[in-house]
Tab-separated table of C-alpha atoms in Angstrom:
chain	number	residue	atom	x	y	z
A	21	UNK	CA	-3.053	28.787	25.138
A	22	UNK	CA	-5.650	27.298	22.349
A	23	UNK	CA	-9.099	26.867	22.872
A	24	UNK	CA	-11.037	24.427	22.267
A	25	UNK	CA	-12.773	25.450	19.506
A	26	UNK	CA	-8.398	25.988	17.757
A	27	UNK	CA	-7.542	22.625	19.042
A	28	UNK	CA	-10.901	20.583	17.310
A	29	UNK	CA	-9.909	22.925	14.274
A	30	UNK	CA	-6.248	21.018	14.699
A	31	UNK	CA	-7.819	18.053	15.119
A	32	UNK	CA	-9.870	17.797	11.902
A	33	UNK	CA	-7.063	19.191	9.985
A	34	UNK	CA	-4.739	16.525	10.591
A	35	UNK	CA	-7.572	13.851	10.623
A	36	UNK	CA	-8.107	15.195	6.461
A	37	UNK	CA	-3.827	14.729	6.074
A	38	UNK	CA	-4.139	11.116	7.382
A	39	UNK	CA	-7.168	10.303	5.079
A	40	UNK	CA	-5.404	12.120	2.356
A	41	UNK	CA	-2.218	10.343	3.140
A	42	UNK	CA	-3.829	6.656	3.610
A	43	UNK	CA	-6.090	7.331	0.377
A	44	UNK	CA	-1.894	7.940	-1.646
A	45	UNK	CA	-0.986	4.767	0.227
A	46	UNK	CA	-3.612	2.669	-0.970
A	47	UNK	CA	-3.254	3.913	-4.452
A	48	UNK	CA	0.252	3.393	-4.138
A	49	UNK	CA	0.400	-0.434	-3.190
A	50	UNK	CA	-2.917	-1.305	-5.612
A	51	UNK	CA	-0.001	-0.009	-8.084
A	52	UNK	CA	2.406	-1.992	-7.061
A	53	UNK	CA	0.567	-4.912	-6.720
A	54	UNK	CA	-0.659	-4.877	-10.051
A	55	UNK	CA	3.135	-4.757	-11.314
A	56	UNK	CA	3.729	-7.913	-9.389
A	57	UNK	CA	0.626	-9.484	-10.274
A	58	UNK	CA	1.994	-8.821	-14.133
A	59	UNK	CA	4.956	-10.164	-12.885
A	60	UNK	CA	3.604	-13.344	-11.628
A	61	UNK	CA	2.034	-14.212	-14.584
A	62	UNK	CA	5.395	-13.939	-16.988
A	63	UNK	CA	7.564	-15.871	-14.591
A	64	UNK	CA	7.697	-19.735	-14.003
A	65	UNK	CA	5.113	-21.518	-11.693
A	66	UNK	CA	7.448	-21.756	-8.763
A	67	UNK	CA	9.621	-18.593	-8.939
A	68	UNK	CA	8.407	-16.158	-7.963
A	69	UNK	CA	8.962	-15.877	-4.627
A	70	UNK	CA	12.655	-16.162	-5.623
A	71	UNK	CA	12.227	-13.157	-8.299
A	72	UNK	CA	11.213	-10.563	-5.394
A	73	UNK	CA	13.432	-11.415	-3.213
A	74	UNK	CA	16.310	-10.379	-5.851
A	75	UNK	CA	14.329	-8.205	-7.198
A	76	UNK	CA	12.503	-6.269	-5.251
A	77	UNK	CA	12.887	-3.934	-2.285
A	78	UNK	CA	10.147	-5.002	-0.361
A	79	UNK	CA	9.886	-8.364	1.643
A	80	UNK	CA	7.897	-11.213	-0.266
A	81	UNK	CA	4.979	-11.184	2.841
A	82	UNK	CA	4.970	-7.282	1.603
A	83	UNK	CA	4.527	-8.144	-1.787
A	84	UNK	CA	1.914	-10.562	-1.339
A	85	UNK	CA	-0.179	-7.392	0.643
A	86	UNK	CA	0.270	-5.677	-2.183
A	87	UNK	CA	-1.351	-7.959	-4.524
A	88	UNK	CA	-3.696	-8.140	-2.247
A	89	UNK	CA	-5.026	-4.549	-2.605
A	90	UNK	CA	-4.493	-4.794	-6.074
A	91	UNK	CA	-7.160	-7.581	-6.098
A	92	UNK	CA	-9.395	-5.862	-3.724
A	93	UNK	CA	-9.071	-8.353	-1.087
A	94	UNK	CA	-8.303	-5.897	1.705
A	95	UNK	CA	-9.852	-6.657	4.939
């Protein structure tokens, strides 16, 4: 059986994975966003919605999160 002292070990291991893991994520969608921010800009006032959604795996609400980071807006 662990002790206590194995288990808190346990614990603050897989509390640095999640940090490490959430710090890749946010890198991740700042990069994404800033491909469909690019995006936005080249394509017609109006379209764009229409350009993710054959474009794009990700939802258009997704995409909008995205550019979201990528702005720094994160709440």
């Amino acid at each position: 059986m662990p002790t206590l002292t194995m288990l808190a070990g346990e614990i603050n291991d897989a509390h640095q994975e999640v940090q490490r893991h959430a710090k890749g994520m946010l890198l991740e969608a700042k990069r994404a966003g800033e491909a469909l921010l690019a995006v936005k800009k080249e394509i017609p006032h109006g379209q764009f919605k229409a350009w993710v959604e054959a474009n794009c795996s990700v939802s258009y609400d997704t995409a909008k999160e995205y550019m979201r980071v990528a702005k720094g807006c994160v709440t």
